[in-house]
mmCIF file of C-alpha atoms and ligand atoms in Angstrom:
data_model
loop_
_atom_site.group_PDB
_atom_site.id
_atom_site.type_symbol
_atom_site.label_atom_id
_atom_site.label_comp_id
_atom_site.label_asym_id
_atom_site.label_seq_id
_atom_site.Cartn_x
_atom_site.Cartn_y
_atom_site.Cartn_z
ATOM 1 C CA UNK A 1 74.556 44.393 118.857
ATOM 2 C CA UNK A 2 71.223 45.968 119.322
ATOM 3 C CA UNK A 3 71.280 48.965 116.133
ATOM 4 C CA UNK A 4 69.589 51.797 118.078
ATOM 5 C CA UNK A 5 70.919 54.684 115.275
ATOM 6 C CA UNK A 6 72.816 55.400 112.496
ATOM 7 C CA UNK A 7 76.111 55.257 114.301
ATOM 8 C CA UNK A 8 75.184 51.652 115.892
ATOM 9 C CA UNK A 9 74.161 50.823 112.248
ATOM 10 C CA UNK A 10 77.855 52.235 110.790
ATOM 11 C CA UNK A 11 79.371 50.531 113.466
ATOM 12 C CA UNK A 12 77.989 47.004 112.512
ATOM 13 C CA UNK A 13 78.924 47.342 109.112
ATOM 14 C CA UNK A 14 82.698 48.419 109.705
ATOM 15 C CA UNK A 15 82.731 44.713 111.780
ATOM 16 C CA UNK A 16 81.897 42.802 108.876
ATOM 17 C CA UNK A 17 85.088 44.549 107.006
ATOM 18 C CA UNK A 18 88.993 44.505 108.055
ATOM 19 C CA UNK A 19 90.121 46.641 111.562
ATOM 20 C CA UNK A 20 91.989 49.288 109.912
ATOM 21 C CA UNK A 21 94.350 50.025 112.684
ATOM 22 C CA UNK A 22 96.184 46.649 112.985
ATOM 23 C CA UNK A 23 96.650 47.124 109.413
ATOM 24 C CA UNK A 24 98.117 50.650 108.711
ATOM 25 C CA UNK A 25 100.501 50.212 111.488
ATOM 26 C CA UNK A 26 101.650 46.823 110.366
ATOM 27 C CA UNK A 27 102.247 48.552 106.402
ATOM 28 C CA UNK A 28 103.994 51.628 108.284
ATOM 29 C CA UNK A 29 106.797 48.900 110.419
ATOM 30 C CA UNK A 30 109.383 48.887 107.877
ATOM 31 C CA UNK A 31 109.966 52.482 106.314
ATOM 32 C CA UNK A 32 112.375 51.204 103.972
ATOM 33 C CA UNK A 33 109.682 49.115 101.782
ATOM 34 C CA UNK A 34 109.528 49.966 98.325
ATOM 35 C CA UNK A 35 106.082 52.183 98.639
ATOM 36 C CA UNK A 36 105.753 55.253 96.226
ATOM 37 C CA UNK A 37 104.363 57.537 98.910
ATOM 38 C CA UNK A 38 106.979 56.569 101.683
ATOM 39 C CA UNK A 39 108.689 59.569 100.185
ATOM 40 C CA UNK A 40 109.152 63.447 101.386
ATOM 41 C CA UNK A 41 108.040 65.029 98.334
ATOM 42 C CA UNK A 42 104.354 66.861 98.135
ATOM 43 C CA UNK A 43 101.577 65.623 96.077
ATOM 44 C CA UNK A 44 101.901 67.759 92.724
ATOM 45 C CA UNK A 45 98.524 69.091 92.849
ATOM 46 C CA UNK A 46 98.912 70.243 96.671
ATOM 47 C CA UNK A 47 101.915 72.179 95.345
ATOM 48 C CA UNK A 48 99.869 74.013 92.234
ATOM 49 C CA UNK A 49 97.088 75.226 94.703
ATOM 50 C CA UNK A 50 99.648 77.029 96.991
ATOM 51 C CA UNK A 51 101.729 78.250 94.358
ATOM 52 C CA UNK A 52 98.631 79.132 92.310
ATOM 53 C CA UNK A 53 97.322 80.636 95.517
ATOM 54 C CA UNK A 54 94.249 79.259 95.036
ATOM 55 C CA UNK A 55 94.506 78.098 98.889
ATOM 56 C CA UNK A 56 96.192 80.616 100.948
ATOM 57 C CA UNK A 57 97.915 79.693 104.301
ATOM 58 C CA UNK A 58 95.758 79.353 107.080
ATOM 59 C CA UNK A 59 94.155 76.627 109.129
ATOM 60 C CA UNK A 60 94.516 73.235 107.732
ATOM 61 C CA UNK A 61 93.631 69.665 108.670
ATOM 62 C CA UNK A 62 95.347 66.925 106.729
ATOM 63 C CA UNK A 63 93.269 63.209 107.134
ATOM 64 C CA UNK A 64 95.609 60.044 107.052
ATOM 65 C CA UNK A 65 98.724 62.195 107.048
ATOM 66 C CA UNK A 66 100.539 58.872 106.987
ATOM 67 C CA UNK A 67 104.401 59.578 107.484
ATOM 68 C CA UNK A 68 103.409 63.453 107.020
ATOM 69 C CA UNK A 69 105.309 64.583 103.781
ATOM 70 C CA UNK A 70 102.290 66.934 102.916
ATOM 71 C CA UNK A 71 101.345 68.083 106.076
ATOM 72 C CA UNK A 72 105.269 69.308 106.733
ATOM 73 C CA UNK A 73 105.255 70.700 103.145
ATOM 74 C CA UNK A 74 102.314 72.748 104.389
ATOM 75 C CA UNK A 75 103.851 73.966 107.528
ATOM 76 C CA UNK A 76 106.672 74.773 105.625
ATOM 77 C CA UNK A 77 104.158 77.035 103.639
ATOM 78 C CA UNK A 78 103.177 78.727 106.575
ATOM 79 C CA UNK A 79 100.037 76.720 107.054
ATOM 80 C CA UNK A 80 98.955 76.025 110.847
ATOM 81 C CA UNK A 81 98.573 72.039 110.229
ATOM 82 C CA UNK A 82 96.497 69.740 112.420
ATOM 83 C CA UNK A 83 97.102 66.283 110.926
ATOM 84 C CA UNK A 84 95.607 63.140 111.756
ATOM 85 C CA UNK A 85 96.187 59.572 111.358
ATOM 86 C CA UNK A 86 95.148 56.232 112.827
ATOM 87 C CA UNK A 87 98.118 54.722 112.466
ATOM 88 C CA UNK A 88 100.754 55.164 115.728
ATOM 89 C CA UNK A 89 103.302 53.981 113.656
ATOM 90 C CA UNK A 90 102.366 56.356 110.909
ATOM 91 C CA UNK A 91 102.114 59.343 113.468
ATOM 92 C CA UNK A 92 105.546 58.499 115.133
ATOM 93 C CA UNK A 93 107.291 58.919 111.635
ATOM 94 C CA UNK A 94 105.467 62.069 110.778
ATOM 95 C CA UNK A 95 106.634 63.640 114.154
ATOM 96 C CA UNK A 96 110.242 62.398 113.389
ATOM 97 C CA UNK A 97 110.478 64.064 110.214
ATOM 98 C CA UNK A 98 108.594 67.011 111.334
ATOM 99 C CA UNK A 99 111.382 67.456 114.221
ATOM 100 C CA UNK A 100 113.756 67.234 111.411
ATOM 101 C CA UNK A 101 112.553 69.480 108.938
ATOM 102 C CA UNK A 102 111.981 71.903 112.157
ATOM 103 C CA UNK A 103 108.151 72.607 111.669
ATOM 104 C CA UNK A 104 105.583 72.708 114.117
ATOM 105 C CA UNK A 105 102.516 70.336 113.552
ATOM 106 C CA UNK A 106 99.716 69.379 116.050
ATOM 107 C CA UNK A 107 99.685 65.516 115.131
ATOM 108 C CA UNK A 108 96.666 63.456 116.415
ATOM 109 C CA UNK A 109 96.847 59.516 116.565
ATOM 110 C CA UNK A 110 93.202 58.804 116.064
ATOM 111 C CA UNK A 111 90.137 57.208 113.805
ATOM 112 C CA UNK A 112 88.853 60.100 111.684
ATOM 113 C CA UNK A 113 85.573 59.241 112.952
ATOM 114 C CA UNK A 114 85.983 59.034 116.623
ATOM 115 C CA UNK A 115 87.911 62.617 116.206
ATOM 116 C CA UNK A 116 86.557 65.406 118.701
ATOM 117 C CA UNK A 117 88.358 68.312 117.786
ATOM 118 C CA UNK A 118 87.831 71.950 119.353
ATOM 119 C CA UNK A 119 88.431 73.740 116.322
ATOM 120 C CA UNK A 120 85.936 75.945 115.112
ATOM 121 C CA UNK A 121 86.625 75.347 111.872
ATOM 122 C CA UNK A 122 89.397 74.956 109.194
ATOM 123 C CA UNK A 123 90.139 76.848 105.613
ATOM 124 C CA UNK A 124 91.532 73.395 104.133
ATOM 125 C CA UNK A 125 90.608 69.954 104.465
ATOM 126 C CA UNK A 126 93.414 67.901 102.656
ATOM 127 C CA UNK A 127 93.192 64.044 102.167
ATOM 128 C CA UNK A 128 95.871 62.484 100.117
ATOM 129 C CA UNK A 129 94.473 58.712 99.647
ATOM 130 C CA UNK A 130 92.613 57.711 102.760
ATOM 131 C CA UNK A 131 89.153 58.544 100.929
ATOM 132 C CA UNK A 132 89.365 55.245 99.038
ATOM 133 C CA UNK A 133 90.437 53.169 101.782
ATOM 134 C CA UNK A 134 87.047 54.055 103.575
ATOM 135 C CA UNK A 135 83.810 51.741 103.111
ATOM 136 C CA UNK A 136 80.957 52.610 101.131
ATOM 137 C CA UNK A 137 78.582 53.452 104.441
ATOM 138 C CA UNK A 138 81.559 55.470 105.935
ATOM 139 C CA UNK A 139 81.222 57.990 103.166
ATOM 140 C CA UNK A 140 78.280 58.871 104.780
ATOM 141 C CA UNK A 141 80.306 59.444 107.755
ATOM 142 C CA UNK A 142 83.189 61.289 105.782
ATOM 143 C CA UNK A 143 81.144 64.084 104.137
ATOM 144 C CA UNK A 144 79.192 64.464 107.821
ATOM 145 C CA UNK A 145 83.041 64.751 108.941
ATOM 146 C CA UNK A 146 83.863 67.788 105.903
ATOM 147 C CA UNK A 147 80.949 69.369 107.039
ATOM 148 C CA UNK A 148 81.325 69.769 110.682
ATOM 149 C CA UNK A 149 85.316 70.433 110.462
ATOM 150 C CA UNK A 150 85.434 72.732 107.023
ATOM 151 C CA UNK A 151 84.454 76.737 107.176
ATOM 152 C CA UNK A 152 82.177 77.665 104.906
ATOM 153 C CA UNK A 153 83.970 78.647 101.415
ATOM 154 C CA UNK A 154 86.753 76.605 102.628
ATOM 155 C CA UNK A 155 88.124 73.915 100.202
ATOM 156 C CA UNK A 156 89.144 70.691 100.756
ATOM 157 C CA UNK A 157 90.998 68.112 98.508
ATOM 158 C CA UNK A 158 91.095 64.139 97.960
ATOM 159 C CA UNK A 159 93.443 61.890 95.957
ATOM 160 C CA UNK A 160 92.078 58.615 95.141
ATOM 161 C CA UNK A 161 92.411 55.755 92.791
ATOM 162 C CA UNK A 162 90.760 55.497 89.535
ATOM 163 C CA UNK A 163 88.502 52.405 89.068
ATOM 164 C CA UNK A 164 90.980 49.634 88.130
ATOM 165 C CA UNK A 165 94.111 51.448 88.009
ATOM 166 C CA UNK A 166 97.832 50.217 88.574
ATOM 167 C CA UNK A 167 97.732 50.592 91.938
ATOM 168 C CA UNK A 168 94.832 49.576 92.974
ATOM 169 C CA UNK A 169 90.835 50.929 92.700
ATOM 170 C CA UNK A 170 88.196 48.222 92.640
ATOM 171 C CA UNK A 171 85.459 48.958 90.431
ATOM 172 C CA UNK A 172 82.651 46.923 92.106
ATOM 173 C CA UNK A 173 79.119 47.579 93.290
ATOM 174 C CA UNK A 174 78.655 48.863 96.603
ATOM 175 C CA UNK A 175 76.757 45.805 98.014
ATOM 176 C CA UNK A 176 80.003 43.383 96.788
ATOM 177 C CA UNK A 177 82.388 44.604 99.356
ATOM 178 C CA UNK A 178 80.137 43.487 101.780
ATOM 179 C CA UNK A 179 79.373 40.446 100.443
ATOM 180 C CA UNK A 180 83.176 39.611 99.904
ATOM 181 C CA UNK A 181 83.724 40.823 102.999
ATOM 182 C CA UNK A 182 86.953 43.096 101.695
ATOM 183 C CA UNK A 183 87.440 46.697 100.341
ATOM 184 C CA UNK A 184 89.861 44.839 97.881
ATOM 185 C CA UNK A 185 92.967 47.080 98.357
ATOM 186 C CA UNK A 186 91.009 50.317 98.011
ATOM 187 C CA UNK A 187 88.050 51.871 96.099
ATOM 188 C CA UNK A 188 88.569 53.372 92.688
ATOM 189 C CA UNK A 189 86.772 56.672 91.606
ATOM 190 C CA UNK A 190 85.679 58.205 88.700
ATOM 191 C CA UNK A 191 85.296 61.917 87.975
ATOM 192 C CA UNK A 192 81.618 61.063 87.741
ATOM 193 C CA UNK A 193 81.241 59.376 90.762
ATOM 194 C CA UNK A 194 83.268 62.104 92.876
ATOM 195 C CA UNK A 195 80.710 64.406 91.384
ATOM 196 C CA UNK A 196 77.730 62.649 92.734
ATOM 197 C CA UNK A 197 79.180 61.909 96.386
ATOM 198 C CA UNK A 198 80.494 65.537 96.199
ATOM 199 C CA UNK A 199 77.578 67.466 94.754
ATOM 200 C CA UNK A 200 76.591 69.365 97.551
ATOM 201 C CA UNK A 201 80.106 71.348 97.771
ATOM 202 C CA UNK A 202 81.581 73.600 94.589
ATOM 203 C CA UNK A 203 83.709 71.923 92.102
ATOM 204 C CA UNK A 204 86.667 73.686 91.513
ATOM 205 C CA UNK A 205 88.720 70.886 89.515
ATOM 206 C CA UNK A 206 88.579 67.074 89.332
ATOM 207 C CA UNK A 207 91.615 65.591 86.914
ATOM 208 C CA UNK A 208 93.910 63.166 86.420
ATOM 209 C CA UNK A 209 96.797 63.193 88.664
ATOM 210 C CA UNK A 210 100.234 64.222 86.628
ATOM 211 C CA UNK A 211 102.866 61.204 86.798
ATOM 212 C CA UNK A 212 105.660 62.916 87.953
ATOM 213 C CA UNK A 213 108.823 60.702 87.622
ATOM 214 C CA UNK A 214 111.208 63.386 86.472
ATOM 215 C CA UNK A 215 110.321 65.722 88.948
ATOM 216 C CA UNK A 216 111.968 65.358 92.148
ATOM 217 C CA UNK A 217 110.279 67.779 94.139
ATOM 218 C CA UNK A 218 106.534 66.568 93.761
ATOM 219 C CA UNK A 219 104.844 63.293 93.859
ATOM 220 C CA UNK A 220 102.211 61.951 91.769
ATOM 221 C CA UNK A 221 101.187 58.770 90.240
ATOM 222 C CA UNK A 222 99.385 57.560 87.119
ATOM 223 C CA UNK A 223 96.032 56.322 87.694
ATOM 224 C CA UNK A 224 95.269 58.567 90.654
ATOM 225 C CA UNK A 225 92.245 60.892 90.148
ATOM 226 C CA UNK A 226 92.576 64.178 92.360
ATOM 227 C CA UNK A 227 89.978 67.119 92.812
ATOM 228 C CA UNK A 228 89.074 70.111 94.780
ATOM 229 C CA UNK A 229 85.620 71.165 96.201
ATOM 230 C CA UNK A 230 84.801 74.223 98.254
ATOM 231 C CA UNK A 231 81.868 74.242 100.985
ATOM 232 C CA UNK A 232 79.473 76.789 99.993
HETATM 233 C C1 LIG B 301 97.305 55.529 101.255
HETATM 234 S S1 LIG B 301 97.982 56.159 103.091
HETATM 235 C C2 LIG B 301 98.285 57.471 102.398
HETATM 236 C C3 LIG B 301 99.358 58.440 103.741
HETATM 237 C C4 LIG B 301 99.556 59.773 103.189
HETATM 238 N N1 LIG B 301 98.446 60.607 103.160
HETATM 239 C C5 LIG B 301 100.161 59.936 101.867
HETATM 240 O O1 LIG B 301 99.745 60.055 100.916
HETATM 241 O O2 LIG B 301 101.797 59.914 101.729
HETATM 242 C C6 LIG B 301 96.150 56.140 103.912
HETATM 243 C C7 LIG B 301 96.504 56.653 105.481
HETATM 244 O O3 LIG B 301 95.083 56.818 105.941
HETATM 245 C C8 LIG B 301 95.215 56.712 107.078
HETATM 246 N N2 LIG B 301 93.587 56.387 107.371
HETATM 247 C C9 LIG B 301 92.939 54.955 106.690
HETATM 248 N N3 LIG B 301 91.863 55.347 107.177
HETATM 249 C C10 LIG B 301 91.729 56.395 108.199
HETATM 250 C C11 LIG B 301 90.930 56.615 109.134
HETATM 251 N N4 LIG B 301 89.753 55.954 109.476
HETATM 252 N N5 LIG B 301 91.019 57.548 109.998
HETATM 253 C C12 LIG B 301 92.496 58.422 110.220
HETATM 254 N N6 LIG B 301 93.395 57.795 109.278
HETATM 255 C C13 LIG B 301 93.300 56.822 108.377
HETATM 256 C C14 LIG B 301 96.302 55.127 107.386
HETATM 257 O O4 LIG B 301 96.544 55.267 108.520
HETATM 258 C C15 LIG B 301 97.199 55.836 105.913
HETATM 259 O O5 LIG B 301 98.099 56.401 106.931
#
């Protein structure tokens, strides 16, 4: 491969690590598996942002929507929802669920780094558990993506593994992932790392996800960090 530009370089680095589509298609094949987020509850922090009206119904893009549990909640709350995932299996499951709930969502099966949307921009971009599965060099593409598709004054949220948490969250140096040719099940993030990475955005909140064993209507896991930023 002849590297001619940044994108060629990112693709070269991608090729050193696992190709994600096959992995996620296999992951979503069996819907009965005991995976915490194979459920129909929306994330606890998302519910709070909507109930407190921090985020008001408008155009929202969900990145890595999985089975659609958060996209469906947002559609039920009156948002105009576009939801993207690179796994066909996940998107088919999400479409089924949206039909059952009788909500209208634009689902797109695509890797976000190949995505070309006609949209003039979204008021809110939501990511629950996708960012921590991206390789270090793709953080650069990710921030470009957010800047491209988020309107000025728009919000975006991430929920990610904390470092060395119960469910994952590797805390190696960025260099080590390429040496090992593995993301070790997902990268862990601290409040400080997220503040550095998203320093061009206004921090609204960064906190631990609330563990919601007792709340049957919301989803929350320990050892996750959730954050809300605003594009200024
Ligand atoms: C841990 S799962 C979370 C799914 C969903 N957000 C949830 O919380 O139930 C991560 C999701 O991100 C998707 N994903 C990973 N990398 C992606 C990429 N580059 N573009 C689009 N989707 C991606 C995977 O297919 C998977 O569905």
